[in-house]
């Protein structure tokens, strides 16, 4: 027991300095966050947004100014930046000692500011009417199985298998049409007689089509409904809310 108490006593003595180091590191992180957030807020108010290079350049310039003032006052408060910190922040830049910390703080500020981010200069409703994809003569419609497929000489590679069966081409086309997961099918056959049965492999994807002799593949087309009811649904205008963050160069945000 005395030995155990002595061991615990030594651990407690060692924990004291460690705790002070942890507290000091936490204080530094808190001070850094406060300095960066203050600069970010000033630039947001100045530019009315927290977007892109312009805002980051403003924040960095503000931080350099704050760093100079702190050094003149003999204080270490703030975050130490490289002379080319902006270039290091941009995509492809080489991070400096504190670049990652600065990146995280700027991202957190722009995402979590109390006002929800940059406030718009103005907002307006924009009505958008989607173009009608059906031509004047209509599109491929109806239930003709052959019209619902595109034929390719070759095979669909292994994988993405749904099922296989021995059946006729017409029956295979009908089966695939009824299955929403079926993207097409492939078979190996010397002839494509309508009455001949062949071994059909149904596929959930037609990616990787390979041309070769003796194999055949059918890709199911995505059909377009050109009925009057479908046209009417598509012709209904969409009303979107647009917020203008900056006029020139334009920065607009459209609500979902």
PDB file of C-alpha atoms in Angstrom:
ATOM      1  CA  UNK A   1       0.000   0.000   0.000  1.00  0.00           C
ATOM      2  CA  UNK A   2       2.750   2.569   0.789  1.00  0.00           C
ATOM      3  CA  UNK A   3       4.347   1.752  -2.562  1.00  0.00           C
ATOM      4  CA  UNK A   4       1.013   2.298  -4.333  1.00  0.00           C
ATOM      5  CA  UNK A   5       0.483   5.615  -2.555  1.00  0.00           C
ATOM      6  CA  UNK A   6       3.970   6.723  -3.520  1.00  0.00           C
ATOM      7  CA  UNK A   7       3.262   5.822  -7.148  1.00  0.00           C
ATOM      8  CA  UNK A   8      -0.025   7.741  -7.114  1.00  0.00           C
ATOM      9  CA  UNK A   9       1.685  10.689  -5.494  1.00  0.00           C
ATOM     10  CA  UNK A  10       4.249  10.794  -8.305  1.00  0.00           C
ATOM     11  CA  UNK A  11       1.492  10.598 -10.895  1.00  0.00           C
ATOM     12  CA  UNK A  12      -0.330  13.511  -9.305  1.00  0.00           C
ATOM     13  CA  UNK A  13       2.839  15.583  -9.323  1.00  0.00           C
ATOM     14  CA  UNK A  14       3.294  14.842 -13.033  1.00  0.00           C
ATOM     15  CA  UNK A  15      -0.343  15.565 -13.830  1.00  0.00           C
ATOM     16  CA  UNK A  16      -0.143  19.107 -12.465  1.00  0.00           C
ATOM     17  CA  UNK A  17       2.203  20.486 -15.164  1.00  0.00           C
ATOM     18  CA  UNK A  18       0.326  18.518 -17.836  1.00  0.00           C
ATOM     19  CA  UNK A  19      -2.963  20.073 -16.737  1.00  0.00           C
ATOM     20  CA  UNK A  20      -1.433  23.545 -16.882  1.00  0.00           C
ATOM     21  CA  UNK A  21      -0.161  22.857 -20.424  1.00  0.00           C
ATOM     22  CA  UNK A  22      -3.631  21.685 -21.481  1.00  0.00           C
ATOM     23  CA  UNK A  23      -5.258  24.773 -19.978  1.00  0.00           C
ATOM     24  CA  UNK A  24      -2.731  26.995 -21.726  1.00  0.00           C
ATOM     25  CA  UNK A  25      -3.403  25.300 -25.089  1.00  0.00           C
ATOM     26  CA  UNK A  26      -7.158  25.668 -24.613  1.00  0.00           C
ATOM     27  CA  UNK A  27      -6.747  29.346 -23.749  1.00  0.00           C
ATOM     28  CA  UNK A  28      -4.664  29.901 -26.891  1.00  0.00           C
ATOM     29  CA  UNK A  29      -7.261  28.161 -29.079  1.00  0.00           C
ATOM     30  CA  UNK A  30     -10.038  30.248 -27.539  1.00  0.00           C
ATOM     31  CA  UNK A  31      -8.106  33.487 -28.049  1.00  0.00           C
ATOM     32  CA  UNK A  32      -7.303  32.537 -31.651  1.00  0.00           C
ATOM     33  CA  UNK A  33     -10.950  31.764 -32.351  1.00  0.00           C
ATOM     34  CA  UNK A  34     -12.031  35.102 -30.866  1.00  0.00           C
ATOM     35  CA  UNK A  35      -9.499  37.068 -32.947  1.00  0.00           C
ATOM     36  CA  UNK A  36     -10.377  35.272 -36.202  1.00  0.00           C
ATOM     37  CA  UNK A  37     -14.126  35.549 -35.611  1.00  0.00           C
ATOM     38  CA  UNK A  38     -13.797  39.271 -34.911  1.00  0.00           C
ATOM     39  CA  UNK A  39     -11.902  39.806 -38.179  1.00  0.00           C
ATOM     40  CA  UNK A  40     -14.381  37.630 -40.068  1.00  0.00           C
ATOM     41  CA  UNK A  41     -17.317  39.607 -38.664  1.00  0.00           C
ATOM     42  CA  UNK A  42     -15.752  42.938 -39.613  1.00  0.00           C
ATOM     43  CA  UNK A  43     -15.192  41.739 -43.174  1.00  0.00           C
ATOM     44  CA  UNK A  44     -18.707  40.342 -43.395  1.00  0.00           C
ATOM     45  CA  UNK A  45     -20.109  43.720 -42.373  1.00  0.00           C
ATOM     46  CA  UNK A  46     -17.784  45.507 -44.788  1.00  0.00           C
ATOM     47  CA  UNK A  47     -18.494  43.270 -47.823  1.00  0.00           C
ATOM     48  CA  UNK A  48     -21.980  42.029 -46.912  1.00  0.00           C
ATOM     49  CA  UNK A  49     -20.988  38.437 -47.643  1.00  0.00           C
ATOM     50  CA  UNK A  50     -18.688  35.637 -46.500  1.00  0.00           C
ATOM     51  CA  UNK A  51     -17.852  34.271 -49.928  1.00  0.00           C
ATOM     52  CA  UNK A  52     -14.722  33.364 -51.799  1.00  0.00           C
ATOM     53  CA  UNK A  53     -11.328  34.956 -52.177  1.00  0.00           C
ATOM     54  CA  UNK A  54     -12.502  38.516 -51.577  1.00  0.00           C
ATOM     55  CA  UNK A  55     -13.761  37.746 -48.085  1.00  0.00           C
ATOM     56  CA  UNK A  56     -10.721  35.580 -47.204  1.00  0.00           C
ATOM     57  CA  UNK A  57      -8.337  38.324 -48.384  1.00  0.00           C
ATOM     58  CA  UNK A  58     -10.178  40.845 -46.233  1.00  0.00           C
ATOM     59  CA  UNK A  59      -9.968  38.581 -43.164  1.00  0.00           C
ATOM     60  CA  UNK A  60      -6.261  37.899 -43.657  1.00  0.00           C
ATOM     61  CA  UNK A  61      -5.451  41.598 -44.121  1.00  0.00           C
ATOM     62  CA  UNK A  62      -7.399  42.348 -40.948  1.00  0.00           C
ATOM     63  CA  UNK A  63      -5.554  39.594 -39.073  1.00  0.00           C
ATOM     64  CA  UNK A  64      -2.169  40.896 -40.227  1.00  0.00           C
ATOM     65  CA  UNK A  65      -3.127  44.336 -38.947  1.00  0.00           C
ATOM     66  CA  UNK A  66      -4.243  42.880 -35.613  1.00  0.00           C
ATOM     67  CA  UNK A  67      -1.025  40.847 -35.436  1.00  0.00           C
ATOM     68  CA  UNK A  68       1.097  43.977 -35.952  1.00  0.00           C
ATOM     69  CA  UNK A  69      -0.819  45.843 -33.257  1.00  0.00           C
ATOM     70  CA  UNK A  70      -0.421  42.925 -30.832  1.00  0.00           C
ATOM     71  CA  UNK A  71       3.319  42.705 -31.473  1.00  0.00           C
ATOM     72  CA  UNK A  72       3.694  46.451 -30.951  1.00  0.00           C
ATOM     73  CA  UNK A  73       1.944  46.059 -27.611  1.00  0.00           C
ATOM     74  CA  UNK A  74       4.137  43.099 -26.653  1.00  0.00           C
ATOM     75  CA  UNK A  75       1.228  40.652 -26.834  1.00  0.00           C
ATOM     76  CA  UNK A  76       1.091  37.206 -28.433  1.00  0.00           C
ATOM     77  CA  UNK A  77      -2.671  37.307 -28.868  1.00  0.00           C
ATOM     78  CA  UNK A  78      -3.888  36.240 -32.327  1.00  0.00           C
ATOM     79  CA  UNK A  79      -2.791  33.723 -34.931  1.00  0.00           C
ATOM     80  CA  UNK A  80       0.576  33.598 -36.644  1.00  0.00           C
ATOM     81  CA  UNK A  81       0.188  33.775 -40.429  1.00  0.00           C
ATOM     82  CA  UNK A  82       2.555  33.246 -43.336  1.00  0.00           C
ATOM     83  CA  UNK A  83       3.243  36.188 -45.648  1.00  0.00           C
ATOM     84  CA  UNK A  84       1.493  34.290 -48.481  1.00  0.00           C
ATOM     85  CA  UNK A  85      -1.295  32.897 -46.292  1.00  0.00           C
ATOM     86  CA  UNK A  86      -4.032  33.681 -48.818  1.00  0.00           C
ATOM     87  CA  UNK A  87      -2.336  31.572 -51.491  1.00  0.00           C
ATOM     88  CA  UNK A  88      -1.979  28.745 -48.978  1.00  0.00           C
ATOM     89  CA  UNK A  89      -5.700  28.908 -48.186  1.00  0.00           C
ATOM     90  CA  UNK A  90      -6.764  28.547 -51.810  1.00  0.00           C
ATOM     91  CA  UNK A  91      -7.227  25.129 -53.495  1.00  0.00           C
ATOM     92  CA  UNK A  92      -3.852  23.620 -54.364  1.00  0.00           C
ATOM     93  CA  UNK A  93      -1.963  25.795 -51.890  1.00  0.00           C
ATOM     94  CA  UNK A  94       0.624  24.348 -49.509  1.00  0.00           C
ATOM     95  CA  UNK A  95      -0.666  24.676 -45.928  1.00  0.00           C
ATOM     96  CA  UNK A  96       1.453  26.635 -43.492  1.00  0.00           C
ATOM     97  CA  UNK A  97       1.756  25.989 -39.777  1.00  0.00           C
ATOM     98  CA  UNK A  98      -1.670  27.445 -38.940  1.00  0.00           C
ATOM     99  CA  UNK A  99      -3.426  27.265 -42.325  1.00  0.00           C
ATOM    100  CA  UNK A 100      -5.615  24.286 -41.444  1.00  0.00           C
ATOM    101  CA  UNK A 101      -6.711  25.890 -38.177  1.00  0.00           C
ATOM    102  CA  UNK A 102      -7.541  29.131 -39.988  1.00  0.00           C
ATOM    103  CA  UNK A 103      -9.458  27.230 -42.678  1.00  0.00           C
ATOM    104  CA  UNK A 104     -11.598  25.480 -40.067  1.00  0.00           C
ATOM    105  CA  UNK A 105     -12.321  28.716 -38.205  1.00  0.00           C
ATOM    106  CA  UNK A 106     -13.339  30.561 -41.381  1.00  0.00           C
ATOM    107  CA  UNK A 107     -15.552  27.684 -42.491  1.00  0.00           C
ATOM    108  CA  UNK A 108     -17.225  27.479 -39.094  1.00  0.00           C
ATOM    109  CA  UNK A 109     -17.851  31.216 -39.058  1.00  0.00           C
ATOM    110  CA  UNK A 110     -19.370  31.354 -42.536  1.00  0.00           C
ATOM    111  CA  UNK A 111     -21.626  28.376 -41.779  1.00  0.00           C
ATOM    112  CA  UNK A 112     -22.693  29.189 -38.231  1.00  0.00           C
ATOM    113  CA  UNK A 113     -23.019  32.962 -37.925  1.00  0.00           C
ATOM    114  CA  UNK A 114     -26.142  33.898 -36.008  1.00  0.00           C
ATOM    115  CA  UNK A 115     -27.751  35.754 -38.910  1.00  0.00           C
ATOM    116  CA  UNK A 116     -27.579  32.674 -41.127  1.00  0.00           C
ATOM    117  CA  UNK A 117     -24.806  33.978 -43.363  1.00  0.00           C
ATOM    118  CA  UNK A 118     -24.563  36.859 -45.770  1.00  0.00           C
ATOM    119  CA  UNK A 119     -27.644  39.057 -45.867  1.00  0.00           C
ATOM    120  CA  UNK A 120     -29.051  39.784 -49.339  1.00  0.00           C
ATOM    121  CA  UNK A 121     -29.102  43.266 -50.813  1.00  0.00           C
ATOM    122  CA  UNK A 122     -32.486  42.465 -52.289  1.00  0.00           C
ATOM    123  CA  UNK A 123     -34.682  39.465 -53.082  1.00  0.00           C
ATOM    124  CA  UNK A 124     -37.176  38.741 -55.823  1.00  0.00           C
ATOM    125  CA  UNK A 125     -39.318  35.943 -57.260  1.00  0.00           C
ATOM    126  CA  UNK A 126     -38.233  34.480 -60.593  1.00  0.00           C
ATOM    127  CA  UNK A 127     -40.702  32.504 -62.673  1.00  0.00           C
ATOM    128  CA  UNK A 128     -39.144  29.805 -64.823  1.00  0.00           C
ATOM    129  CA  UNK A 129     -41.044  27.791 -67.408  1.00  0.00           C
ATOM    130  CA  UNK A 130     -39.127  24.626 -68.379  1.00  0.00           C
ATOM    131  CA  UNK A 131     -38.829  23.931 -72.121  1.00  0.00           C
ATOM    132  CA  UNK A 132     -41.087  21.226 -73.517  1.00  0.00           C
ATOM    133  CA  UNK A 133     -38.892  18.218 -74.375  1.00  0.00           C
ATOM    134  CA  UNK A 134     -41.454  16.688 -76.740  1.00  0.00           C
ATOM    135  CA  UNK A 135     -41.188  17.874 -80.318  1.00  0.00           C
ATOM    136  CA  UNK A 136     -44.233  19.068 -82.256  1.00  0.00           C
ATOM    137  CA  UNK A 137     -44.486  15.627 -83.825  1.00  0.00           C
ATOM    138  CA  UNK A 138     -44.261  13.897 -80.470  1.00  0.00           C
ATOM    139  CA  UNK A 139     -41.742  11.382 -79.206  1.00  0.00           C
ATOM    140  CA  UNK A 140     -41.402   7.638 -79.021  1.00  0.00           C
ATOM    141  CA  UNK A 141     -44.493   6.610 -77.110  1.00  0.00           C
ATOM    142  CA  UNK A 142     -46.703   3.609 -76.757  1.00  0.00           C
ATOM    143  CA  UNK A 143     -46.019   0.050 -75.716  1.00  0.00           C
ATOM    144  CA  UNK A 144     -44.200  -1.296 -78.779  1.00  0.00           C
ATOM    145  CA  UNK A 145     -41.457  -3.354 -77.136  1.00  0.00           C
ATOM    146  CA  UNK A 146     -39.028  -3.064 -80.032  1.00  0.00           C
ATOM    147  CA  UNK A 147     -39.299   0.730 -80.000  1.00  0.00           C
ATOM    148  CA  UNK A 148     -38.370   0.725 -76.324  1.00  0.00           C
ATOM    149  CA  UNK A 149     -34.856  -0.672 -76.934  1.00  0.00           C
ATOM    150  CA  UNK A 150     -31.671   0.206 -78.773  1.00  0.00           C
ATOM    151  CA  UNK A 151     -29.773  -2.751 -80.230  1.00  0.00           C
ATOM    152  CA  UNK A 152     -25.987  -3.136 -79.892  1.00  0.00           C
ATOM    153  CA  UNK A 153     -23.755  -5.789 -81.425  1.00  0.00           C
ATOM    154  CA  UNK A 154     -21.769  -7.237 -78.537  1.00  0.00           C
ATOM    155  CA  UNK A 155     -22.279  -8.144 -74.893  1.00  0.00           C
ATOM    156  CA  UNK A 156     -22.842  -6.567 -71.515  1.00  0.00           C
ATOM    157  CA  UNK A 157     -20.025  -7.528 -69.101  1.00  0.00           C
ATOM    158  CA  UNK A 158     -20.385  -9.751 -66.067  1.00  0.00           C
ATOM    159  CA  UNK A 159     -21.868  -8.190 -62.979  1.00  0.00           C
ATOM    160  CA  UNK A 160     -25.073  -6.200 -62.498  1.00  0.00           C
ATOM    161  CA  UNK A 161     -27.014  -9.429 -63.072  1.00  0.00           C
ATOM    162  CA  UNK A 162     -30.704  -9.533 -62.211  1.00  0.00           C
ATOM    163  CA  UNK A 163     -31.585 -13.008 -63.427  1.00  0.00           C
ATOM    164  CA  UNK A 164     -31.253 -15.292 -66.428  1.00  0.00           C
ATOM    165  CA  UNK A 165     -33.677 -17.497 -68.316  1.00  0.00           C
ATOM    166  CA  UNK A 166     -34.163 -19.284 -71.597  1.00  0.00           C
ATOM    167  CA  UNK A 167     -36.837 -17.502 -73.594  1.00  0.00           C
ATOM    168  CA  UNK A 168     -37.601 -15.723 -76.861  1.00  0.00           C
ATOM    169  CA  UNK A 169     -36.475 -12.219 -77.746  1.00  0.00           C
ATOM    170  CA  UNK A 170     -40.018 -10.823 -77.621  1.00  0.00           C
ATOM    171  CA  UNK A 171     -40.617 -12.363 -74.193  1.00  0.00           C
ATOM    172  CA  UNK A 172     -37.302 -10.991 -72.911  1.00  0.00           C
ATOM    173  CA  UNK A 173     -38.207  -7.503 -74.095  1.00  0.00           C
ATOM    174  CA  UNK A 174     -41.556  -7.698 -72.326  1.00  0.00           C
ATOM    175  CA  UNK A 175     -39.967  -9.031 -69.124  1.00  0.00           C
ATOM    176  CA  UNK A 176     -37.382  -6.245 -68.978  1.00  0.00           C
ATOM    177  CA  UNK A 177     -40.024  -3.584 -69.655  1.00  0.00           C
ATOM    178  CA  UNK A 178     -42.039  -4.704 -66.654  1.00  0.00           C
ATOM    179  CA  UNK A 179     -39.014  -4.580 -64.321  1.00  0.00           C
ATOM    180  CA  UNK A 180     -38.019  -1.061 -63.241  1.00  0.00           C
ATOM    181  CA  UNK A 181     -34.592  -2.374 -62.221  1.00  0.00           C
ATOM    182  CA  UNK A 182     -33.882  -3.860 -65.644  1.00  0.00           C
ATOM    183  CA  UNK A 183     -31.700  -1.628 -67.844  1.00  0.00           C
ATOM    184  CA  UNK A 184     -31.286  -4.142 -70.642  1.00  0.00           C
ATOM    185  CA  UNK A 185     -30.292  -7.692 -71.475  1.00  0.00           C
ATOM    186  CA  UNK A 186     -27.687  -9.607 -73.455  1.00  0.00           C
ATOM    187  CA  UNK A 187     -27.442 -12.994 -75.155  1.00  0.00           C
ATOM    188  CA  UNK A 188     -25.171 -15.114 -77.328  1.00  0.00           C
ATOM    189  CA  UNK A 189     -26.865 -16.397 -80.469  1.00  0.00           C
ATOM    190  CA  UNK A 190     -26.087 -17.092 -84.134  1.00  0.00           C
ATOM    191  CA  UNK A 191     -29.486 -15.898 -85.323  1.00  0.00           C
ATOM    192  CA  UNK A 192     -32.173 -13.650 -83.882  1.00  0.00           C
ATOM    193  CA  UNK A 193     -35.248 -15.472 -85.065  1.00  0.00           C
ATOM    194  CA  UNK A 194     -38.349 -14.185 -83.234  1.00  0.00           C
ATOM    195  CA  UNK A 195     -39.435 -17.731 -82.404  1.00  0.00           C
ATOM    196  CA  UNK A 196     -36.030 -19.016 -81.298  1.00  0.00           C
ATOM    197  CA  UNK A 197     -35.356 -19.437 -77.602  1.00  0.00           C
ATOM    198  CA  UNK A 198     -32.021 -18.201 -76.276  1.00  0.00           C
ATOM    199  CA  UNK A 199     -30.248 -17.806 -72.950  1.00  0.00           C
ATOM    200  CA  UNK A 200     -31.035 -14.261 -71.779  1.00  0.00           C
ATOM    201  CA  UNK A 201     -29.062 -12.393 -69.096  1.00  0.00           C
ATOM    202  CA  UNK A 202     -30.974  -9.449 -67.605  1.00  0.00           C
ATOM    203  CA  UNK A 203     -28.850  -6.524 -66.357  1.00  0.00           C
ATOM    204  CA  UNK A 204     -29.395  -3.618 -63.961  1.00  0.00           C
ATOM    205  CA  UNK A 205     -26.838  -1.527 -65.885  1.00  0.00           C
ATOM    206  CA  UNK A 206     -25.722  -1.266 -69.504  1.00  0.00           C
ATOM    207  CA  UNK A 207     -22.336   0.266 -68.686  1.00  0.00           C
ATOM    208  CA  UNK A 208     -19.321  -1.396 -70.284  1.00  0.00           C
ATOM    209  CA  UNK A 209     -20.938  -2.457 -73.556  1.00  0.00           C
ATOM    210  CA  UNK A 210     -18.323  -4.417 -75.578  1.00  0.00           C
ATOM    211  CA  UNK A 211     -18.551  -5.068 -79.328  1.00  0.00           C
ATOM    212  CA  UNK A 212     -17.943  -8.636 -80.482  1.00  0.00           C
ATOM    213  CA  UNK A 213     -19.355 -11.156 -82.941  1.00  0.00           C
ATOM    214  CA  UNK A 214     -21.968 -13.648 -81.841  1.00  0.00           C
ATOM    215  CA  UNK A 215     -23.255 -11.560 -78.946  1.00  0.00           C
ATOM    216  CA  UNK A 216     -26.183  -9.165 -78.830  1.00  0.00           C
ATOM    217  CA  UNK A 217     -27.396  -6.585 -76.314  1.00  0.00           C
ATOM    218  CA  UNK A 218     -30.502  -4.451 -75.951  1.00  0.00           C
ATOM    219  CA  UNK A 219     -30.472  -1.242 -73.903  1.00  0.00           C
ATOM    220  CA  UNK A 220     -33.831  -0.105 -72.572  1.00  0.00           C
ATOM    221  CA  UNK A 221     -34.574   3.485 -73.588  1.00  0.00           C
ATOM    222  CA  UNK A 222     -35.784   6.050 -71.112  1.00  0.00           C
ATOM    223  CA  UNK A 223     -39.140   6.829 -72.606  1.00  0.00           C
ATOM    224  CA  UNK A 224     -40.666  10.280 -72.651  1.00  0.00           C
ATOM    225  CA  UNK A 225     -44.371  10.658 -71.969  1.00  0.00           C
ATOM    226  CA  UNK A 226     -45.754  13.111 -74.524  1.00  0.00           C
ATOM    227  CA  UNK A 227     -49.401  12.715 -73.614  1.00  0.00           C
ATOM    228  CA  UNK A 228     -51.434  15.936 -73.131  1.00  0.00           C
ATOM    229  CA  UNK A 229     -51.585  15.352 -69.369  1.00  0.00           C
ATOM    230  CA  UNK A 230     -47.813  14.938 -69.120  1.00  0.00           C
ATOM    231  CA  UNK A 231     -47.229  18.031 -71.254  1.00  0.00           C
ATOM    232  CA  UNK A 232     -49.563  20.033 -68.998  1.00  0.00           C
ATOM    233  CA  UNK A 233     -47.688  18.934 -65.870  1.00  0.00           C
ATOM    234  CA  UNK A 234     -44.348  19.899 -67.357  1.00  0.00           C
ATOM    235  CA  UNK A 235     -45.587  23.261 -68.615  1.00  0.00           C
ATOM    236  CA  UNK A 236     -46.507  24.507 -65.127  1.00  0.00           C
ATOM    237  CA  UNK A 237     -44.112  27.365 -64.263  1.00  0.00           C
ATOM    238  CA  UNK A 238     -41.686  27.137 -61.351  1.00  0.00           C
ATOM    239  CA  UNK A 239     -41.451  30.126 -59.017  1.00  0.00           C
ATOM    240  CA  UNK A 240     -38.056  30.463 -57.343  1.00  0.00           C
ATOM    241  CA  UNK A 241     -36.951  32.902 -54.646  1.00  0.00           C
ATOM    242  CA  UNK A 242     -33.679  34.616 -55.572  1.00  0.00           C
ATOM    243  CA  UNK A 243     -31.460  36.529 -53.130  1.00  0.00           C
ATOM    244  CA  UNK A 244     -28.881  38.998 -54.448  1.00  0.00           C
ATOM    245  CA  UNK A 245     -25.745  39.059 -52.303  1.00  0.00           C
ATOM    246  CA  UNK A 246     -23.731  41.167 -54.710  1.00  0.00           C
ATOM    247  CA  UNK A 247     -24.636  43.020 -57.904  1.00  0.00           C
ATOM    248  CA  UNK A 248     -21.259  43.056 -59.677  1.00  0.00           C
ATOM    249  CA  UNK A 249     -19.812  40.593 -60.171  1.00  0.00           C
ATOM    250  CA  UNK A 250     -23.179  38.960 -59.524  1.00  0.00           C
ATOM    251  CA  UNK A 251     -23.602  36.578 -56.590  1.00  0.00           C
ATOM    252  CA  UNK A 252     -27.126  35.127 -56.383  1.00  0.00           C
ATOM    253  CA  UNK A 253     -28.556  32.422 -54.144  1.00  0.00           C
ATOM    254  CA  UNK A 254     -31.691  30.517 -55.151  1.00  0.00           C
ATOM    255  CA  UNK A 255     -33.805  28.820 -52.490  1.00  0.00           C
ATOM    256  CA  UNK A 256     -34.491  25.135 -52.998  1.00  0.00           C
TER     257      UNK A 256
END
